[in-house]
Short mmCIF file of C-alpha atoms and ligand atoms in Angstrom, two decimals:
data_model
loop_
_atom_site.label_atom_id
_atom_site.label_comp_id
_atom_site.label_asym_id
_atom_site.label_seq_id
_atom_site.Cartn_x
_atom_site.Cartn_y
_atom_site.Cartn_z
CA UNK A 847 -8.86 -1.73 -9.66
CA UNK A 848 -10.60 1.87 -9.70
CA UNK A 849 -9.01 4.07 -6.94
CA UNK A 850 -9.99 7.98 -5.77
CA UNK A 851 -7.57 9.73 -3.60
CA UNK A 852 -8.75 12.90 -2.00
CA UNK A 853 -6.35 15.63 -1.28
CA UNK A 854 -3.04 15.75 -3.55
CA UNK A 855 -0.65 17.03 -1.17
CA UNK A 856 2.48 15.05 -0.80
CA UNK A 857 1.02 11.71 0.62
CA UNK A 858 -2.10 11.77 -1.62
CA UNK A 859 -0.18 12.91 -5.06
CA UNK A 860 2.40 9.88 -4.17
CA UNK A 861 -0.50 7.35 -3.23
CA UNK A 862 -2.35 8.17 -6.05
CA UNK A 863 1.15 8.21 -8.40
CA UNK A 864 2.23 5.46 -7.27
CA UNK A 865 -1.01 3.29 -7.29
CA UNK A 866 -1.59 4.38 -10.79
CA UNK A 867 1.95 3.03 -11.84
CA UNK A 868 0.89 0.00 -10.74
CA UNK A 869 -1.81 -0.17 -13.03
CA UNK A 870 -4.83 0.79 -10.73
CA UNK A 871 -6.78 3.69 -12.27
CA UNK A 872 -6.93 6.54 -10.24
CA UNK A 873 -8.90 9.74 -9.80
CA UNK A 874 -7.14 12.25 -7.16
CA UNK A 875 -9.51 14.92 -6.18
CA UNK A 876 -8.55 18.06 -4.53
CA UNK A 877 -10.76 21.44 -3.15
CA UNK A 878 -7.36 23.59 -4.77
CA UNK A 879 -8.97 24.43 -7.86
CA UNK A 880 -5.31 26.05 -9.18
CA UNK A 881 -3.68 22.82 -8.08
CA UNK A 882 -5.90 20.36 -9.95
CA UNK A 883 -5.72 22.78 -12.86
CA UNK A 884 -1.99 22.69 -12.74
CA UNK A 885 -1.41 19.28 -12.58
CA UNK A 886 -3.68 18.64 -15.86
CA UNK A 887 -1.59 20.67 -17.53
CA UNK A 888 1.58 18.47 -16.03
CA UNK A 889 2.67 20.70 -13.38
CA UNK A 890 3.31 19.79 -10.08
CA UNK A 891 2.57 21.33 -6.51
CA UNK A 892 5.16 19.98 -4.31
CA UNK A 893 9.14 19.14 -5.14
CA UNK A 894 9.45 15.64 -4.43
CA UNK A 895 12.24 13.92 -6.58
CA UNK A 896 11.32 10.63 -9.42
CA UNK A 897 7.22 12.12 -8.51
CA UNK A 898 6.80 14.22 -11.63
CA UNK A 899 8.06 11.76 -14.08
CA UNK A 900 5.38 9.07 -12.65
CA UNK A 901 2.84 11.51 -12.89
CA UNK A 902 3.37 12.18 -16.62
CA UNK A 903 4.17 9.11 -17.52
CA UNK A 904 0.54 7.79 -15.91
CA UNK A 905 -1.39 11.08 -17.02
CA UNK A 906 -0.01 9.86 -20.40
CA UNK A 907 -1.73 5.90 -20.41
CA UNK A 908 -4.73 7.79 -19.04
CA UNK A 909 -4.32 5.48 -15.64
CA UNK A 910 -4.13 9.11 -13.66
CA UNK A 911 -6.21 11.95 -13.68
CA UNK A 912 -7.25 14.78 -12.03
CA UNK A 913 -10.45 16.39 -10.52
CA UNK A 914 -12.45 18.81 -8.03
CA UNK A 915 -15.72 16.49 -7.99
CA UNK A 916 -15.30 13.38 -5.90
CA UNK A 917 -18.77 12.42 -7.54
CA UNK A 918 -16.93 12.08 -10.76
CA UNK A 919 -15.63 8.05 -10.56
CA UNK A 920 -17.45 7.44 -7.71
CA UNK A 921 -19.52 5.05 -8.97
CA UNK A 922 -17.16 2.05 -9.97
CA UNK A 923 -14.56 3.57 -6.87
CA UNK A 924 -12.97 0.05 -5.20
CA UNK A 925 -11.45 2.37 -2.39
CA UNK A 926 -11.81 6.22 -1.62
CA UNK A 927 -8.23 7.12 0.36
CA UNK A 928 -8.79 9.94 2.46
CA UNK A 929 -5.10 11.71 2.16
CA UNK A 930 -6.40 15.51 3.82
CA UNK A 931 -4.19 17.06 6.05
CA UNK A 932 -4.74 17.04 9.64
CA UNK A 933 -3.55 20.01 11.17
CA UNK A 934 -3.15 20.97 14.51
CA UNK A 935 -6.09 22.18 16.08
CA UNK A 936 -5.56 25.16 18.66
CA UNK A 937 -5.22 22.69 21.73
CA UNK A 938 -2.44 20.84 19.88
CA UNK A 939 -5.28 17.71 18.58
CA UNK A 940 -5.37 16.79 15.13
CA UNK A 941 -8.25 19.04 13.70
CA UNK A 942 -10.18 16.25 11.66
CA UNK A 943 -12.58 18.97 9.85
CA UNK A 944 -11.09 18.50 6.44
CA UNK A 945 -11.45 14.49 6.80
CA UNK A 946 -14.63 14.70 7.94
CA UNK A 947 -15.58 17.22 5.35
CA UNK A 948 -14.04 14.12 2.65
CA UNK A 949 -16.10 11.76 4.22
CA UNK A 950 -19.71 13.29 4.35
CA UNK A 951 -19.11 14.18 0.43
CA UNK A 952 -18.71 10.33 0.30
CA UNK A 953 -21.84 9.68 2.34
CA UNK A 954 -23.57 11.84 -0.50
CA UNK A 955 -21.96 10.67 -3.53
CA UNK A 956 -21.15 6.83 -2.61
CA UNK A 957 -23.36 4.30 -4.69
CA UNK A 958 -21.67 0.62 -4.55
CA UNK A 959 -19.87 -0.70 -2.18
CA UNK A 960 -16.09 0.63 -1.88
CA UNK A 961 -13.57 0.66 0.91
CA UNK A 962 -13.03 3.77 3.05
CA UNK A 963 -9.76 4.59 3.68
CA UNK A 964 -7.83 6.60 6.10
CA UNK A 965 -4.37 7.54 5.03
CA UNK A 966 -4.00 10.55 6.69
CA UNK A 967 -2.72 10.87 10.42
CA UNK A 968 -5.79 10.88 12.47
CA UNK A 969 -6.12 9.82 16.01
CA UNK A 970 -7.52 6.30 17.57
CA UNK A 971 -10.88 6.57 17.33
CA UNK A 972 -11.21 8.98 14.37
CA UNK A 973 -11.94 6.23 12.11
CA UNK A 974 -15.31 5.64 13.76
CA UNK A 975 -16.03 9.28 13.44
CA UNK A 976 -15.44 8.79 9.54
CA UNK A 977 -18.17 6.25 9.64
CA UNK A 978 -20.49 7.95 11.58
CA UNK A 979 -20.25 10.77 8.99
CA UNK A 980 -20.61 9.02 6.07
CA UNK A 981 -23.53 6.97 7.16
CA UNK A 982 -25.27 10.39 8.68
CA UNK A 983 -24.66 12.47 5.31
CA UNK A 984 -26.37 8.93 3.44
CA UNK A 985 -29.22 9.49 5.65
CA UNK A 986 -29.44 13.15 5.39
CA UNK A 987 -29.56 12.11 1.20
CA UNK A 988 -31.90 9.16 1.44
CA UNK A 989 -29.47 6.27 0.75
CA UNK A 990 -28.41 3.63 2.29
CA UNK A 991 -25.38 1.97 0.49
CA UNK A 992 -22.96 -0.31 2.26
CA UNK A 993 -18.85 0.58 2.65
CA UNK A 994 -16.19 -0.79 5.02
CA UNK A 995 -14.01 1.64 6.87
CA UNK A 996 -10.17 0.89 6.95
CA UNK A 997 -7.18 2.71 8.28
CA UNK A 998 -3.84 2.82 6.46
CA UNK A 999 -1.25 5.14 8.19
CA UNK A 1000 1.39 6.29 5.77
CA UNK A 1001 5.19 6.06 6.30
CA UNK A 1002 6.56 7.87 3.85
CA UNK A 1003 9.44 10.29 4.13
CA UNK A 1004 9.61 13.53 1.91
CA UNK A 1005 12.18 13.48 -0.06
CA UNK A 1006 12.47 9.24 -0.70
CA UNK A 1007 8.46 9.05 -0.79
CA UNK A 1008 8.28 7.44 -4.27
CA UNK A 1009 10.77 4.17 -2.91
CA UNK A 1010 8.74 4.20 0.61
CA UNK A 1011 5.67 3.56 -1.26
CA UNK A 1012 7.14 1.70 -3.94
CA UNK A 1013 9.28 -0.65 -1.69
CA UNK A 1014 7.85 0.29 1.61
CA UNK A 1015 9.47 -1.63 4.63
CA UNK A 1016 5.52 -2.60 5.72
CA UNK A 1017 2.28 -1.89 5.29
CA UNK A 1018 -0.04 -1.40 8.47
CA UNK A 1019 -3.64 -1.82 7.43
CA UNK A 1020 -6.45 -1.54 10.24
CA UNK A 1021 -9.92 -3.25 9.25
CA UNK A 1022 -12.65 -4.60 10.77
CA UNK A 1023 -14.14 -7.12 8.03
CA UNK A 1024 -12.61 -9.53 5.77
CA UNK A 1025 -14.25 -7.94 2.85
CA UNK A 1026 -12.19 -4.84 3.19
CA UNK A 1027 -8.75 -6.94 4.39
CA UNK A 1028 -9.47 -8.36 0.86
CA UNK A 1029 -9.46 -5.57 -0.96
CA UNK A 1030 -6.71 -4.09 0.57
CA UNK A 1031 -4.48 -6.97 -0.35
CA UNK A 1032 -5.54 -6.52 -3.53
CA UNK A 1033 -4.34 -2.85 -3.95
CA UNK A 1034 -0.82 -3.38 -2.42
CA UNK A 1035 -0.28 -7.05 -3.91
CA UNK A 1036 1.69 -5.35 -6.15
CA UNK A 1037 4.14 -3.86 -3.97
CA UNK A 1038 4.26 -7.43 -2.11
CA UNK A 1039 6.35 -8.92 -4.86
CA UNK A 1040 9.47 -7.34 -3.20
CA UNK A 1041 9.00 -9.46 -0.12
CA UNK A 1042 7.56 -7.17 2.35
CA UNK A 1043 4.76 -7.65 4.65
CA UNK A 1044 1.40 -6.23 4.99
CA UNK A 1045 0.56 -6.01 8.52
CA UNK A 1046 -3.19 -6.22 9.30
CA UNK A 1047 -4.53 -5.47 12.52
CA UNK A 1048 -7.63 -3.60 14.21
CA UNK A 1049 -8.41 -0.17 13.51
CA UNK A 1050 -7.07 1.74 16.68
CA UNK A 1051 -4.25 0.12 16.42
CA UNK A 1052 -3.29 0.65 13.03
CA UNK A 1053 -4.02 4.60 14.08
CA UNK A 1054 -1.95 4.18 17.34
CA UNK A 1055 0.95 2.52 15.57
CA UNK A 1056 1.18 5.90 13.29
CA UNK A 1057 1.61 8.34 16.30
CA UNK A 1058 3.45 5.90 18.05
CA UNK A 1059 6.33 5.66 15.21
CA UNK A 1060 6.10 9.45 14.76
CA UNK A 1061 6.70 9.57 18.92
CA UNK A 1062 9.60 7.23 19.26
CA UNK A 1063 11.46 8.59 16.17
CA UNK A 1064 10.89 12.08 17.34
CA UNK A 1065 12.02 11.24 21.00
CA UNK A 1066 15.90 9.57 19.42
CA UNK A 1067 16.30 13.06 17.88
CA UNK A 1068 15.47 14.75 21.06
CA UNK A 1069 17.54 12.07 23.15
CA UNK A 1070 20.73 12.65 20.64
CA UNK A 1071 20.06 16.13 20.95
CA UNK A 1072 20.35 16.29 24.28
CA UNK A 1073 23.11 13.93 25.17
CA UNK A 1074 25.41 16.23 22.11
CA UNK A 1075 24.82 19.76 24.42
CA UNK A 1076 26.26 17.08 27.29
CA UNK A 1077 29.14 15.92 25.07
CA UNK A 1078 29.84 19.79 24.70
CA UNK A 1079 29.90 20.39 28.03
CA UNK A 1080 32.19 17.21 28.91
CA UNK A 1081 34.32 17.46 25.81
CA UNK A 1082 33.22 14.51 24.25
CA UNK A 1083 31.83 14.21 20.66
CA UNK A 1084 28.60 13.04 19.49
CA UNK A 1085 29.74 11.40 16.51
CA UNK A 1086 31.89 9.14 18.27
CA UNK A 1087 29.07 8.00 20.82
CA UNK A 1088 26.56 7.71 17.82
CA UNK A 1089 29.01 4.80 16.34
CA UNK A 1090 29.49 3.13 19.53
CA UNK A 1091 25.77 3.12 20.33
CA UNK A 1092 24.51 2.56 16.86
CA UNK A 1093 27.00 -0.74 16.82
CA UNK A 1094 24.29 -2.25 19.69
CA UNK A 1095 21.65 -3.67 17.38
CA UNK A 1096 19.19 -3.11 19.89
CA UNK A 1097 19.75 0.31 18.92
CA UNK A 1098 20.10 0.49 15.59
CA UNK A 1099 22.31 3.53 13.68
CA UNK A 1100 19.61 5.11 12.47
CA UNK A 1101 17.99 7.87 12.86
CA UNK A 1102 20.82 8.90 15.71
CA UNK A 1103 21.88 12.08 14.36
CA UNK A 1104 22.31 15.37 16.33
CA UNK A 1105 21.53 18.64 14.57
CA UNK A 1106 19.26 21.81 15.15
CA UNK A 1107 16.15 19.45 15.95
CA UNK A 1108 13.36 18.16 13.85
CA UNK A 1109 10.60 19.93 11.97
CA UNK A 1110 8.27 19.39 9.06
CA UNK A 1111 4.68 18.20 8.31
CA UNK A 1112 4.64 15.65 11.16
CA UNK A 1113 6.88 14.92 13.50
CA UNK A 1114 5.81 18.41 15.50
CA UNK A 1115 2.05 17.93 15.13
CA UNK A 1116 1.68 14.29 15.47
CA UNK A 1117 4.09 14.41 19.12
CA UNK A 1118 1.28 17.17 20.15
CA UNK A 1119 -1.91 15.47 18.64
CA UNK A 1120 -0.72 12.20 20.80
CA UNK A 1121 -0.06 14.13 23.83
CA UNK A 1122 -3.13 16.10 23.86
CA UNK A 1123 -4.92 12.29 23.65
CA UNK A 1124 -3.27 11.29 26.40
CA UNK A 1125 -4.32 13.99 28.44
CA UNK A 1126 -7.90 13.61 26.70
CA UNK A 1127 -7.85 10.13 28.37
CA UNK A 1128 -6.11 11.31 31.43
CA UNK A 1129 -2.74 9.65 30.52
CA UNK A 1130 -0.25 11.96 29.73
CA UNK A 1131 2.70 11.29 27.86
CA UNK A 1132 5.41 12.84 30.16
CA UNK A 1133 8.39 11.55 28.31
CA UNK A 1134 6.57 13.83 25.53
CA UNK A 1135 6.40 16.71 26.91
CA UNK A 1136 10.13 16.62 27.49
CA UNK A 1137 10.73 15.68 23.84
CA UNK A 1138 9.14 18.75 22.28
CA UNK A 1139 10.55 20.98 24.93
CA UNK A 1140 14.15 19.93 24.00
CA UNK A 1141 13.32 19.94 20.60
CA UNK A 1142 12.50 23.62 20.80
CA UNK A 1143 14.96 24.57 22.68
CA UNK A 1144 17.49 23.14 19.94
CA UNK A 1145 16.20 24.74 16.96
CA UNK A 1146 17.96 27.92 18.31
CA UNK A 1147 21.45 25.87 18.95
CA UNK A 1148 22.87 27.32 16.54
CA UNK A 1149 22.01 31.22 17.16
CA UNK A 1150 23.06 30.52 20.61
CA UNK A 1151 26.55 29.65 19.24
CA UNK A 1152 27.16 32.30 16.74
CA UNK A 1153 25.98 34.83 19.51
CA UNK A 1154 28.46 33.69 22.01
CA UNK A 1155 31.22 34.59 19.03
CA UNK A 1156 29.78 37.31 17.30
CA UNK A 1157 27.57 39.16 20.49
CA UNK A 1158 24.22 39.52 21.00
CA UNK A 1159 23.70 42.34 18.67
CA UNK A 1160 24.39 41.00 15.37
CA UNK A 1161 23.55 44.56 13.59
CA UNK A 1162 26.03 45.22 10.85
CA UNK A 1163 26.57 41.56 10.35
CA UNK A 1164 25.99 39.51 7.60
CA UNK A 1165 24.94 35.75 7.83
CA UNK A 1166 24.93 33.55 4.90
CA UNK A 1167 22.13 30.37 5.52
CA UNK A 1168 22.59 26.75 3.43
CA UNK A 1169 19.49 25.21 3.18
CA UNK A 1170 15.95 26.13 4.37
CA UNK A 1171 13.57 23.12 4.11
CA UNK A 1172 13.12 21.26 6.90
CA UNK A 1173 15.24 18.34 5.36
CA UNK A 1174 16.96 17.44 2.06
CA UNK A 1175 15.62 16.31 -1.08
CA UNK A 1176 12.06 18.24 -0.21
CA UNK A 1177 10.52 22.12 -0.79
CA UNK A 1178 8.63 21.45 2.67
CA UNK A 1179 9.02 24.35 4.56
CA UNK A 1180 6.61 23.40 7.39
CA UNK A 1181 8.41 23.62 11.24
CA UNK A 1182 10.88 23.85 9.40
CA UNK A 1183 14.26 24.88 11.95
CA UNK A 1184 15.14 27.28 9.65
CA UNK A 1185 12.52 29.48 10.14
CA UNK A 1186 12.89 30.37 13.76
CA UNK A 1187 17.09 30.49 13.45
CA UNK A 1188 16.41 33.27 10.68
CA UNK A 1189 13.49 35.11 12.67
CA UNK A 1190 15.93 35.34 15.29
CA UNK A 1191 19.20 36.73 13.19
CA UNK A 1192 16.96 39.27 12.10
CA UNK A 1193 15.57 40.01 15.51
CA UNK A 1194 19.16 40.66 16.51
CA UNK A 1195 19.82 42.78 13.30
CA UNK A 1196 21.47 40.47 11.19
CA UNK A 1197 21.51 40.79 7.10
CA UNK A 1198 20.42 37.15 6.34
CA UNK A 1199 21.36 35.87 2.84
CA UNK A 1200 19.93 32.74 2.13
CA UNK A 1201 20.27 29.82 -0.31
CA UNK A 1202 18.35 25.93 -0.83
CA UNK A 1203 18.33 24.34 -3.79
CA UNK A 1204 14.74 24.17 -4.22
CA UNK A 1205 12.66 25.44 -0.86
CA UNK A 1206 13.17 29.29 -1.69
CA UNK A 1207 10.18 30.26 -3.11
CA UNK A 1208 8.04 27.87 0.04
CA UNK A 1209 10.55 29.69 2.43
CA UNK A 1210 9.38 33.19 1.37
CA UNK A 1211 5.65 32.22 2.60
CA UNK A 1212 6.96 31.14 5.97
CA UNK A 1213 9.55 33.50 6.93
CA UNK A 1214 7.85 36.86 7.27
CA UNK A 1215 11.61 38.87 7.52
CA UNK A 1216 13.89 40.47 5.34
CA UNK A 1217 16.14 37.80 3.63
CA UNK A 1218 18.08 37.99 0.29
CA UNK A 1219 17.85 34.95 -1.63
CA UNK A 1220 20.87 34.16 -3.78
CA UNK A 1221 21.51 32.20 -6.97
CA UNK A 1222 23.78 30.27 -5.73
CA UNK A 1223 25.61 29.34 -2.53
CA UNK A 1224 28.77 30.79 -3.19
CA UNK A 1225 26.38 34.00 -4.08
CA UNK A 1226 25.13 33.93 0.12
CA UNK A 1227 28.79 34.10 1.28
CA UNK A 1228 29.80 37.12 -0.29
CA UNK A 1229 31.07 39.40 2.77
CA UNK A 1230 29.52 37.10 5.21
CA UNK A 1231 30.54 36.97 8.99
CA UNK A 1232 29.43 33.27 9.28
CA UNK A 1233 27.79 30.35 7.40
CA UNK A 1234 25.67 28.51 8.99
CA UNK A 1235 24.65 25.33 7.46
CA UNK A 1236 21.09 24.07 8.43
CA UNK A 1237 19.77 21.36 5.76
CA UNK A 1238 22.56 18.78 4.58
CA UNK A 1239 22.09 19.13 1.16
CA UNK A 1240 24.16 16.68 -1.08
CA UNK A 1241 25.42 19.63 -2.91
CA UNK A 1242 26.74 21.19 0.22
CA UNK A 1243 29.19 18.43 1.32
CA UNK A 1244 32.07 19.07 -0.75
CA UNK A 1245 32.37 22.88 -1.10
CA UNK A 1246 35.55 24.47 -2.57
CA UNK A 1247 36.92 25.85 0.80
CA UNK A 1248 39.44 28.12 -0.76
CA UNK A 1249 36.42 30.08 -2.64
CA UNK A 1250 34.56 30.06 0.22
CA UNK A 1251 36.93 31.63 2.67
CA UNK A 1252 37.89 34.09 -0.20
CA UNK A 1253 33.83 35.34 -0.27
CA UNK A 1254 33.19 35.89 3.49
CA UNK A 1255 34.60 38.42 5.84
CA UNK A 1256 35.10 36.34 8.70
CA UNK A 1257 36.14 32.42 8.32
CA UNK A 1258 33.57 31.24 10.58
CA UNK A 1259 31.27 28.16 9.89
CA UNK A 1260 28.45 26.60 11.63
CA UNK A 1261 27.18 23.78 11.00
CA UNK A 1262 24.06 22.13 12.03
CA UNK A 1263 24.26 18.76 11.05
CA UNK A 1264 27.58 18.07 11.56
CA UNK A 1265 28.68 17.02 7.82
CA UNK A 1266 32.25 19.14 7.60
CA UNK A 1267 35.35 17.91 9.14
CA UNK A 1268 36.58 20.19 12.16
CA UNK A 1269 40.22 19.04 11.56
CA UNK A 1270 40.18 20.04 7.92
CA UNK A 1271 38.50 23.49 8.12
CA UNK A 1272 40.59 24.89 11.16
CA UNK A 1273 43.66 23.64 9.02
CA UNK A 1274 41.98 25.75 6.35
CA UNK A 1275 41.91 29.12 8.68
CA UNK A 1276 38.27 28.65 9.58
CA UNK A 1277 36.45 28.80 12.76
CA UNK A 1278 34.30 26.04 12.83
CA UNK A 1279 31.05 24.95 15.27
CA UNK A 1280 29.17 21.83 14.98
CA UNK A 1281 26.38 20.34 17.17
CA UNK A 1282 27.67 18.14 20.19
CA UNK A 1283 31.33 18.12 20.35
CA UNK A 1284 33.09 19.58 23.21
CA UNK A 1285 36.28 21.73 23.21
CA UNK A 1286 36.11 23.73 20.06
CA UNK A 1287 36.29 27.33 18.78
P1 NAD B 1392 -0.84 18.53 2.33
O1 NAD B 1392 -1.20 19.71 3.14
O2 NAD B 1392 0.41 18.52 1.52
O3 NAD B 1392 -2.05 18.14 1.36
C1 NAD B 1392 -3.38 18.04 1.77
C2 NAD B 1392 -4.27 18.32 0.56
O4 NAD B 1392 -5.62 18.05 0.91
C3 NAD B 1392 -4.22 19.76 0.07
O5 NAD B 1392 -3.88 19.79 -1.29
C4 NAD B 1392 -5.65 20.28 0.31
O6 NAD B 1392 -6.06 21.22 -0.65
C5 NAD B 1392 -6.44 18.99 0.21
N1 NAD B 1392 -7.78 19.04 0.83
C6 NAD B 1392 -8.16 19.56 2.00
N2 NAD B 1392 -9.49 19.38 2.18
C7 NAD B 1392 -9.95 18.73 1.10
C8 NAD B 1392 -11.23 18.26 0.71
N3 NAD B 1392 -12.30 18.42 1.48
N4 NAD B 1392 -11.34 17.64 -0.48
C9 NAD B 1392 -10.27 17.48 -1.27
N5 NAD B 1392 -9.02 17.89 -0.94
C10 NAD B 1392 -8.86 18.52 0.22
O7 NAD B 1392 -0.81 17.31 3.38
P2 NAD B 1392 0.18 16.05 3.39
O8 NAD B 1392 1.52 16.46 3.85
O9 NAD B 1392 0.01 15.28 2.13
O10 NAD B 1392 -0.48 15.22 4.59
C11 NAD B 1392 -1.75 14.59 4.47
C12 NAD B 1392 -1.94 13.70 5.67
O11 NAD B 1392 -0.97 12.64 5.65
C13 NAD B 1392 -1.79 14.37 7.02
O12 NAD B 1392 -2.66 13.79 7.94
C14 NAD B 1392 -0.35 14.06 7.40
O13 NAD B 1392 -0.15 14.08 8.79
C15 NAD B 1392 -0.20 12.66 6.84
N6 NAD B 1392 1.19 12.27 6.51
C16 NAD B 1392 2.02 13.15 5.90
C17 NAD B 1392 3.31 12.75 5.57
C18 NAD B 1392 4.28 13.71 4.91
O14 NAD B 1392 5.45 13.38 4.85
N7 NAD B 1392 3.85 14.86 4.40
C19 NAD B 1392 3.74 11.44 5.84
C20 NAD B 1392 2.84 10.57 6.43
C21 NAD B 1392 1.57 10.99 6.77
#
């Protein structure tokens, strides 16, 4: 099976890993000249943890390689993934120029049949744009070859990519001939063998179902979100509720967490790309609208709280920050909460000193004010007035508390995800703030 993957970002770099470790061969094109260079010479663009061993390992056997020219492989191609981003377009839509770019290169290049496929987030309807472009670039270069369009939304989440691809929980495929179901089967038989199902369907839907499991997870954060500042006010605690509603298996525990609201390469842009096609199609998604607007609102929960303790005018204070990327395990920086909670500490005249395990170098491109990255965590507490914890690191769980409280200034801790025990910190001397539990500090 010869694969080419276009765009190596973190859905086409773990496609194309991944596929490769399978045995497929696979070419994975990019426009980032410095990126393709850099991963020939085995170095990687994105943190994403198990990825860069794969990558070696099928660089190695020669299975995986690396180019700018999607002519290059073309030829004997099976499938051509489009894995582009889609960003969002200045009215909130996905802007499909960089897909559409992919597949009119394809309409010029393509020369035996091979399966089109969509991987990236595009909306209903966009797959029948990718065919109109290919076939008009083919007739703008005098051929006529015959391809199959197909749409294959990705589920992966940064940070546990490589097991979502590898043992993915299914795999929604939209086609429209048997031809292309059966060469689809053929790519992900391999992942089949742990039992899981491919689920085939038409082509809108398969792009619906993307936006619409991007929507519904993104509306439980805001729900959580917004029934924790209710627990605050009523003295009642979010954690508890989550475990009795997460007991109802109609529910479901996950995915139930409060914290400072979600962020990242989807989750924002896909909620606004299917809002802005409802109102395209003059349906819109009210129970969206609400979603994003709580979700804003809480990514400055916890500046809100450390105001109310330390006054609006933070100048003179120092504010130690665990964790910048929008989630563990990843470097992605992208909506990330973080961002915002630090513009505004600064904006008050905060001294922000900052510390993530592995997102400090993406943070720097996305936060455009005056923080001091430290070595280490226990570095960012030095003569702090507060902590506030905003990505749940592993390595932030079990801090030594004594050390801690002997760095900062002022014992006070706030933490965004609600991983510390409020019983076992005040014990400790500290002042301690989480997200959705009433009567403290
Ligand atoms: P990314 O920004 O990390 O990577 C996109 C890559 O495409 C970049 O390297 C860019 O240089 C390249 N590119 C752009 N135009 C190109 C062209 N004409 N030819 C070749 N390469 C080109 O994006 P991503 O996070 O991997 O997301 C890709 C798509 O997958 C988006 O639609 C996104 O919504 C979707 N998606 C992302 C995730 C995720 O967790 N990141 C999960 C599921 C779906």
């Amino acid at each position: 099976m010869k694969i080419i993957v276009v765009g190596t970002g973190y859905v086409g770099l773990v496609t194309g890993a991944c596929l490769s470790d399978v045995g497929a061969e696979v070419v994975c094109i990019d426009i980032d000249q410095q990126k393709i260079r850099n991963l020939q010479a085995g170095i990687l663009p994105i943190y994403e943890p198990g990825l860069e061993e794969i990558v070696h390992r099928n660089a190695q056997k020669g299975r995986l390689s690396f180019g700018t020219d999607i002519a290059s492989g073309i030829r004997e191609a099976d499938a051509i993934f489009i894995a582009v981003g889609t960003p969002e377009g200045e009215d909130g839509s996905a802007d499909l120029k960089y897909v559409i770019a992919v597949a009119e290169q394809i309409g010029e290049h393509l020369e035996d049949y091979a399966v089109i496929v969509t991987k990236s987030t595009v909306p209903v309807g966009s797959s029948v744009k990718v065919k109109e472009a290919i076939s008009a670039s083919m007739a703008r270069h005098g051929r006529q070859v015959p391809f199959d369009v197909a749409s294959n939304p990705e589920f992966l989440k940064e940070g546990a990519a490589i097991n979502d691809f590898m043992s993915p929980d299914r795999i929604v495929i939209g086609v429209e001939s048997d031809r292309a179901a059966k060469v689809m089967e053929q790519i992900y038989k391999p992942f089949l063998l742990n039992g899981f199902r491919i689920i085939f369907m038409d082509i809108p839907s398969a792009e619906m179902t993307k936006y619409a499991a991007n929507a519904m997870l993104a509306t439980r954060i805001s729900f959580m979100n917004d029934i924790a500042n209710l627990c605050e006010i009523l003295g009642a605690d979010i954690n508890q509720v989550r475990s009795g509603i997460g007991s109802d298996p109609r529910i479901g525990n996950k995915f139930l967490y409060a914290g400072i609201g979600y962020g990242g390469s989807c989750f924002p842009k896909d909620v606004k790309a299917l809002m802005r096609t409802g109102e395209q199609h003059g349906h819109p998604l009210k129970m969206l609208e609400i979603v994003e607007e709580i979700n804003e609102k809480q990514k400055l929960v916890l500046f809100r709280k450390l105001c109310r303790i330390l006054g609006t005018d933070l100048t003179g204070k120092r504010i130690a920050v665990w964790g910048l990327s929008f989630k563990p395990q990843t470097d992605d920086m992208r909506e990330a909460p973080s961002i915002e909670t630090i513009h505004a500490l600064v904006r008050a005249g905060a001294e922000v000193r900052a510390y993530d395990p592995v997102a400090m170098k993406e943070a720097g491109r996305h936060i455009d004010q005056p923080v001091t990255y430290t070595e280490d965590e226990y570095t960012a507490l030095e003569d702090a007035d507060a902590l506030m914890l905003l990505t749940e690191w592993r390595e932030f769980r079990l801090p030594d508390w004594e050390r801690v409280k002997a760095l900062m200034r002022r014992p006070l801790i706030l933490d965004g995800r609600n991983i510390y025990n409020a019983k076992e910190l005040e014990a400790q001397g500290f002042v301690y703030q989480c997200i959705g539990v009433g009567n403290q500090g």
